[in-house]
Amino acid sequence: MTVRAPPGGTARHWGRVWPLLLVLLGLGAAYAAGLHRVLSFEALGARQEQLRALVAAHPLLAPLAYVAAYAAAAALSLPGAVVITLAGGLLFGTWLGGASAVLGATAGAILLFLAARHSLGDWLAGRAGPLLGRIRPGLERDGFSYLLALRLIPLFPFWLVNLAPALVRMPLPTFAGATLLGIIPGTFVFASVGAGVGAVLAEGRQPDLSVILRPAVLLPLLGLALLSLLPVAWRRWKDRKHG
């Protein structure tokens, strides 16, 4: 016996998965074009004078182009986010470069989040209904705090922290707000490194990125992450007290 799909079923299926397919196709095209090799310290060092000249010639358009390029790279989960962030500091200085990197990374994260949620959210909810039903209230109540803590500690893969909230149907404002606030400290640290790394790159050497692991930088980030989790601890304490 042949089982026929319900009318419109195929159309609904493709309508659900096309955003994620578009991301995957874009990622494949980027690798085929060799863009992953461009996002390296060697390539940045070799092209820094050319890039500086473009920024000088187009002082208003250049930051916008940088934000768009960063958003595309983040949405496609291309490796090299640190290189792009350092490039922002190198080309625009710590403050403008850091702010541009924050905007680009946040925009790209939102695009990937929406694509994954649209394509996989309903599918996952249909197969993990009871489990998702148990954990969703906590995520809806405390998801901002959890995601903010993950963003503040720049040790977790950016693409993974973009996808995980989408799979549990986190609200977009929660995701966008926690992402924007959470990546600010680490992004500005890397942008400040990039602002003074021109000579290092010109000599063909790689910048010292261990700065993010130094106690003077990492401990404040960990402290902010713990502070972001205080509302969660407070609610759980109240629930236990009144439970």
Short mmCIF file of N, CA and C in Angstrom, two decimals, residues 94-192:
data_model
loop_
_atom_site.label_atom_id
_atom_site.label_comp_id
_atom_site.label_asym_id
_atom_site.label_seq_id
_atom_site.Cartn_x
_atom_site.Cartn_y
_atom_site.Cartn_z
N THR A 94 39.71 50.90 18.91
CA THR A 94 39.04 50.07 19.91
C THR A 94 37.55 50.33 20.00
N TRP A 95 37.12 51.58 20.06
CA TRP A 95 35.72 51.88 20.34
C TRP A 95 34.82 51.66 19.14
N LEU A 96 35.15 52.25 18.00
CA LEU A 96 34.33 52.04 16.82
C LEU A 96 34.44 50.60 16.33
N GLY A 97 35.66 50.06 16.36
CA GLY A 97 35.84 48.67 15.94
C GLY A 97 35.10 47.71 16.84
N GLY A 98 35.17 47.93 18.16
CA GLY A 98 34.46 47.05 19.09
C GLY A 98 32.96 47.14 18.92
N ALA A 99 32.44 48.39 18.79
CA ALA A 99 31.00 48.56 18.62
C ALA A 99 30.52 47.93 17.31
N SER A 100 31.29 48.09 16.25
CA SER A 100 30.91 47.50 14.96
C SER A 100 30.92 45.98 15.04
N ALA A 101 31.91 45.42 15.73
CA ALA A 101 31.97 43.97 15.88
C ALA A 101 30.79 43.45 16.69
N VAL A 102 30.41 44.16 17.74
CA VAL A 102 29.26 43.75 18.55
C VAL A 102 27.99 43.75 17.70
N LEU A 103 27.79 44.79 16.91
CA LEU A 103 26.60 44.86 16.06
C LEU A 103 26.59 43.75 15.01
N GLY A 104 27.74 43.53 14.36
CA GLY A 104 27.81 42.50 13.33
C GLY A 104 27.61 41.11 13.90
N ALA A 105 28.27 40.81 15.01
CA ALA A 105 28.13 39.49 15.61
C ALA A 105 26.72 39.25 16.10
N THR A 106 26.10 40.26 16.69
CA THR A 106 24.73 40.11 17.17
C THR A 106 23.77 39.89 16.02
N ALA A 107 23.92 40.67 14.94
CA ALA A 107 23.04 40.51 13.78
C ALA A 107 23.19 39.12 13.17
N GLY A 108 24.43 38.65 13.03
CA GLY A 108 24.65 37.32 12.47
C GLY A 108 24.10 36.22 13.36
N ALA A 109 24.27 36.38 14.68
CA ALA A 109 23.73 35.40 15.61
C ALA A 109 22.21 35.33 15.51
N ILE A 110 21.57 36.48 15.39
CA ILE A 110 20.11 36.51 15.27
C ILE A 110 19.66 35.81 13.99
N LEU A 111 20.35 36.05 12.89
CA LEU A 111 19.99 35.41 11.62
C LEU A 111 20.08 33.89 11.72
N LEU A 112 21.17 33.39 12.31
CA LEU A 112 21.33 31.94 12.45
C LEU A 112 20.29 31.38 13.43
N PHE A 113 20.03 32.10 14.51
CA PHE A 113 19.03 31.70 15.49
C PHE A 113 17.66 31.55 14.84
N LEU A 114 17.27 32.55 14.05
CA LEU A 114 15.96 32.50 13.41
C LEU A 114 15.88 31.37 12.38
N ALA A 115 16.96 31.17 11.63
CA ALA A 115 16.96 30.09 10.64
C ALA A 115 16.82 28.74 11.32
N ALA A 116 17.56 28.53 12.40
CA ALA A 116 17.51 27.24 13.09
C ALA A 116 16.17 27.05 13.79
N ARG A 117 15.64 28.11 14.39
CA ARG A 117 14.36 27.97 15.09
C ARG A 117 13.23 27.69 14.12
N HIS A 118 13.25 28.36 12.98
CA HIS A 118 12.21 28.15 11.97
C HIS A 118 12.29 26.75 11.38
N SER A 119 13.51 26.25 11.20
CA SER A 119 13.69 24.96 10.52
C SER A 119 13.59 23.78 11.47
N LEU A 120 14.10 23.94 12.70
CA LEU A 120 14.23 22.78 13.59
C LEU A 120 13.37 22.87 14.84
N GLY A 121 12.89 24.06 15.18
CA GLY A 121 12.19 24.22 16.45
C GLY A 121 10.95 23.35 16.55
N ASP A 122 10.08 23.39 15.54
CA ASP A 122 8.85 22.59 15.58
C ASP A 122 9.16 21.09 15.52
N TRP A 123 10.17 20.74 14.69
CA TRP A 123 10.54 19.31 14.58
C TRP A 123 11.02 18.78 15.92
N LEU A 124 11.87 19.56 16.61
CA LEU A 124 12.39 19.11 17.90
C LEU A 124 11.27 19.06 18.94
N ALA A 125 10.41 20.07 18.93
CA ALA A 125 9.32 20.11 19.91
C ALA A 125 8.40 18.90 19.74
N GLY A 126 8.21 18.45 18.50
CA GLY A 126 7.33 17.32 18.26
C GLY A 126 7.93 16.00 18.72
N ARG A 127 9.24 15.93 18.83
CA ARG A 127 9.90 14.68 19.22
C ARG A 127 10.39 14.69 20.66
N ALA A 128 10.44 15.83 21.27
CA ALA A 128 10.89 15.92 22.66
C ALA A 128 9.86 16.68 23.48
N GLY A 129 8.58 16.49 23.10
CA GLY A 129 7.50 17.24 23.74
C GLY A 129 7.50 17.20 25.25
N PRO A 130 7.43 16.01 25.89
CA PRO A 130 7.37 15.97 27.35
C PRO A 130 8.61 16.58 28.01
N LEU A 131 9.80 16.22 27.50
CA LEU A 131 11.02 16.76 28.08
C LEU A 131 11.08 18.27 27.91
N LEU A 132 10.78 18.72 26.69
CA LEU A 132 10.82 20.15 26.43
C LEU A 132 9.79 20.89 27.27
N GLY A 133 8.64 20.23 27.49
CA GLY A 133 7.62 20.85 28.32
C GLY A 133 8.07 21.05 29.75
N ARG A 134 8.93 20.15 30.24
CA ARG A 134 9.41 20.27 31.62
C ARG A 134 10.48 21.34 31.77
N ILE A 135 11.35 21.47 30.76
CA ILE A 135 12.46 22.41 30.91
C ILE A 135 12.14 23.80 30.36
N ARG A 136 11.09 23.89 29.52
CA ARG A 136 10.81 25.19 28.89
C ARG A 136 10.45 26.27 29.89
N PRO A 137 9.63 25.99 30.94
CA PRO A 137 9.31 27.07 31.88
C PRO A 137 10.56 27.69 32.51
N GLY A 138 11.53 26.85 32.87
CA GLY A 138 12.75 27.38 33.45
C GLY A 138 13.55 28.20 32.46
N LEU A 139 13.57 27.75 31.21
CA LEU A 139 14.30 28.49 30.18
C LEU A 139 13.60 29.81 29.86
N GLU A 140 12.27 29.78 29.84
CA GLU A 140 11.55 31.02 29.58
C GLU A 140 11.72 32.01 30.72
N ARG A 141 11.85 31.51 31.94
CA ARG A 141 11.98 32.39 33.09
C ARG A 141 13.42 32.86 33.28
N ASP A 142 14.37 31.95 33.09
CA ASP A 142 15.77 32.25 33.40
C ASP A 142 16.69 32.16 32.19
N GLY A 143 16.12 32.01 30.99
CA GLY A 143 16.95 31.85 29.81
C GLY A 143 17.88 33.02 29.57
N PHE A 144 17.42 34.23 29.86
CA PHE A 144 18.27 35.41 29.68
C PHE A 144 19.52 35.30 30.54
N SER A 145 19.36 34.91 31.79
CA SER A 145 20.51 34.80 32.69
C SER A 145 21.48 33.72 32.24
N TYR A 146 20.94 32.55 31.84
CA TYR A 146 21.81 31.47 31.40
C TYR A 146 22.59 31.87 30.15
N LEU A 147 21.89 32.43 29.17
CA LEU A 147 22.56 32.79 27.92
C LEU A 147 23.56 33.92 28.14
N LEU A 148 23.22 34.88 28.99
CA LEU A 148 24.13 35.97 29.29
C LEU A 148 25.42 35.44 29.90
N ALA A 149 25.30 34.47 30.80
CA ALA A 149 26.49 33.88 31.41
C ALA A 149 27.36 33.19 30.37
N LEU A 150 26.74 32.47 29.45
CA LEU A 150 27.51 31.78 28.40
C LEU A 150 28.19 32.79 27.47
N ARG A 151 27.52 33.89 27.18
CA ARG A 151 28.11 34.89 26.30
C ARG A 151 29.26 35.63 26.96
N LEU A 152 29.16 35.84 28.26
CA LEU A 152 30.20 36.61 28.95
C LEU A 152 31.52 35.85 29.03
N ILE A 153 31.46 34.53 28.99
CA ILE A 153 32.68 33.73 29.06
C ILE A 153 33.02 33.30 27.64
N PRO A 154 34.00 33.94 27.00
CA PRO A 154 34.27 33.68 25.57
C PRO A 154 35.07 32.39 25.35
N LEU A 155 34.61 31.30 25.98
CA LEU A 155 35.29 30.02 25.86
C LEU A 155 34.41 28.98 25.17
N PHE A 156 33.16 29.35 24.90
CA PHE A 156 32.23 28.43 24.27
C PHE A 156 32.07 28.78 22.79
N PRO A 157 31.95 27.78 21.92
CA PRO A 157 31.81 28.07 20.49
C PRO A 157 30.61 28.98 20.22
N PHE A 158 30.86 30.05 19.48
CA PHE A 158 29.81 31.04 19.23
C PHE A 158 28.64 30.42 18.49
N TRP A 159 28.92 29.55 17.51
CA TRP A 159 27.84 28.95 16.72
C TRP A 159 26.97 28.05 17.58
N LEU A 160 27.59 27.34 18.55
CA LEU A 160 26.82 26.44 19.40
C LEU A 160 25.88 27.22 20.31
N VAL A 161 26.38 28.33 20.86
CA VAL A 161 25.55 29.15 21.73
C VAL A 161 24.47 29.87 20.92
N ASN A 162 24.63 29.97 19.61
CA ASN A 162 23.57 30.51 18.77
C ASN A 162 22.47 29.48 18.52
N LEU A 163 22.87 28.22 18.33
CA LEU A 163 21.91 27.20 17.94
C LEU A 163 21.11 26.64 19.12
N ALA A 164 21.78 26.43 20.25
CA ALA A 164 21.10 25.79 21.38
C ALA A 164 19.84 26.52 21.81
N PRO A 165 19.84 27.85 21.97
CA PRO A 165 18.59 28.52 22.35
C PRO A 165 17.49 28.38 21.30
N ALA A 166 17.87 28.29 20.03
CA ALA A 166 16.86 28.14 18.98
C ALA A 166 16.14 26.81 19.11
N LEU A 167 16.84 25.79 19.52
CA LEU A 167 16.25 24.45 19.61
C LEU A 167 15.26 24.33 20.75
N VAL A 168 15.36 25.22 21.74
CA VAL A 168 14.40 25.20 22.85
C VAL A 168 13.41 26.35 22.73
N ARG A 169 13.37 26.98 21.54
CA ARG A 169 12.38 28.01 21.24
C ARG A 169 12.48 29.21 22.18
N MET A 170 13.70 29.63 22.49
CA MET A 170 13.86 30.83 23.30
C MET A 170 13.27 32.03 22.56
N PRO A 171 12.59 32.93 23.24
CA PRO A 171 12.06 34.11 22.57
C PRO A 171 13.18 34.96 21.97
N LEU A 172 12.88 35.53 20.81
CA LEU A 172 13.89 36.33 20.12
C LEU A 172 14.39 37.51 20.96
N PRO A 173 13.52 38.30 21.61
CA PRO A 173 14.04 39.42 22.41
C PRO A 173 15.00 38.97 23.51
N THR A 174 14.72 37.83 24.12
CA THR A 174 15.62 37.30 25.16
C THR A 174 16.97 36.95 24.56
N PHE A 175 16.93 36.24 23.43
CA PHE A 175 18.17 35.85 22.78
C PHE A 175 18.98 37.06 22.33
N ALA A 176 18.31 38.01 21.68
CA ALA A 176 19.01 39.17 21.15
C ALA A 176 19.59 40.02 22.28
N GLY A 177 18.83 40.24 23.34
CA GLY A 177 19.32 41.06 24.45
C GLY A 177 20.49 40.44 25.17
N ALA A 178 20.41 39.14 25.47
CA ALA A 178 21.50 38.47 26.16
C ALA A 178 22.75 38.40 25.29
N THR A 179 22.55 38.19 23.99
CA THR A 179 23.70 38.14 23.08
C THR A 179 24.39 39.49 23.00
N LEU A 180 23.61 40.53 22.79
CA LEU A 180 24.18 41.88 22.65
C LEU A 180 24.97 42.27 23.89
N LEU A 181 24.37 42.09 25.06
CA LEU A 181 25.05 42.50 26.30
C LEU A 181 26.22 41.58 26.63
N GLY A 182 26.02 40.28 26.38
CA GLY A 182 27.02 39.32 26.81
C GLY A 182 28.32 39.36 26.03
N ILE A 183 28.27 39.75 24.75
CA ILE A 183 29.50 39.72 23.96
C ILE A 183 30.27 41.04 24.04
N ILE A 184 29.70 42.05 24.66
CA ILE A 184 30.37 43.36 24.70
C ILE A 184 31.75 43.29 25.39
N PRO A 185 31.87 42.74 26.61
CA PRO A 185 33.19 42.79 27.26
C PRO A 185 34.29 42.08 26.47
N GLY A 186 34.05 40.83 26.09
CA GLY A 186 35.08 40.08 25.36
C GLY A 186 35.41 40.69 24.02
N THR A 187 34.38 41.20 23.34
CA THR A 187 34.61 41.80 22.02
C THR A 187 35.51 43.03 22.13
N PHE A 188 35.29 43.86 23.12
CA PHE A 188 36.12 45.05 23.27
C PHE A 188 37.53 44.71 23.71
N VAL A 189 37.69 43.61 24.45
CA VAL A 189 39.05 43.17 24.79
C VAL A 189 39.81 42.82 23.51
N PHE A 190 39.20 42.03 22.63
CA PHE A 190 39.87 41.65 21.39
C PHE A 190 40.04 42.84 20.46
N ALA A 191 39.07 43.76 20.45
CA ALA A 191 39.22 44.95 19.60
C ALA A 191 40.38 45.81 20.08
N SER A 192 40.57 45.88 21.40
CA SER A 192 41.70 46.66 21.92
C SER A 192 43.03 46.02 21.55
#
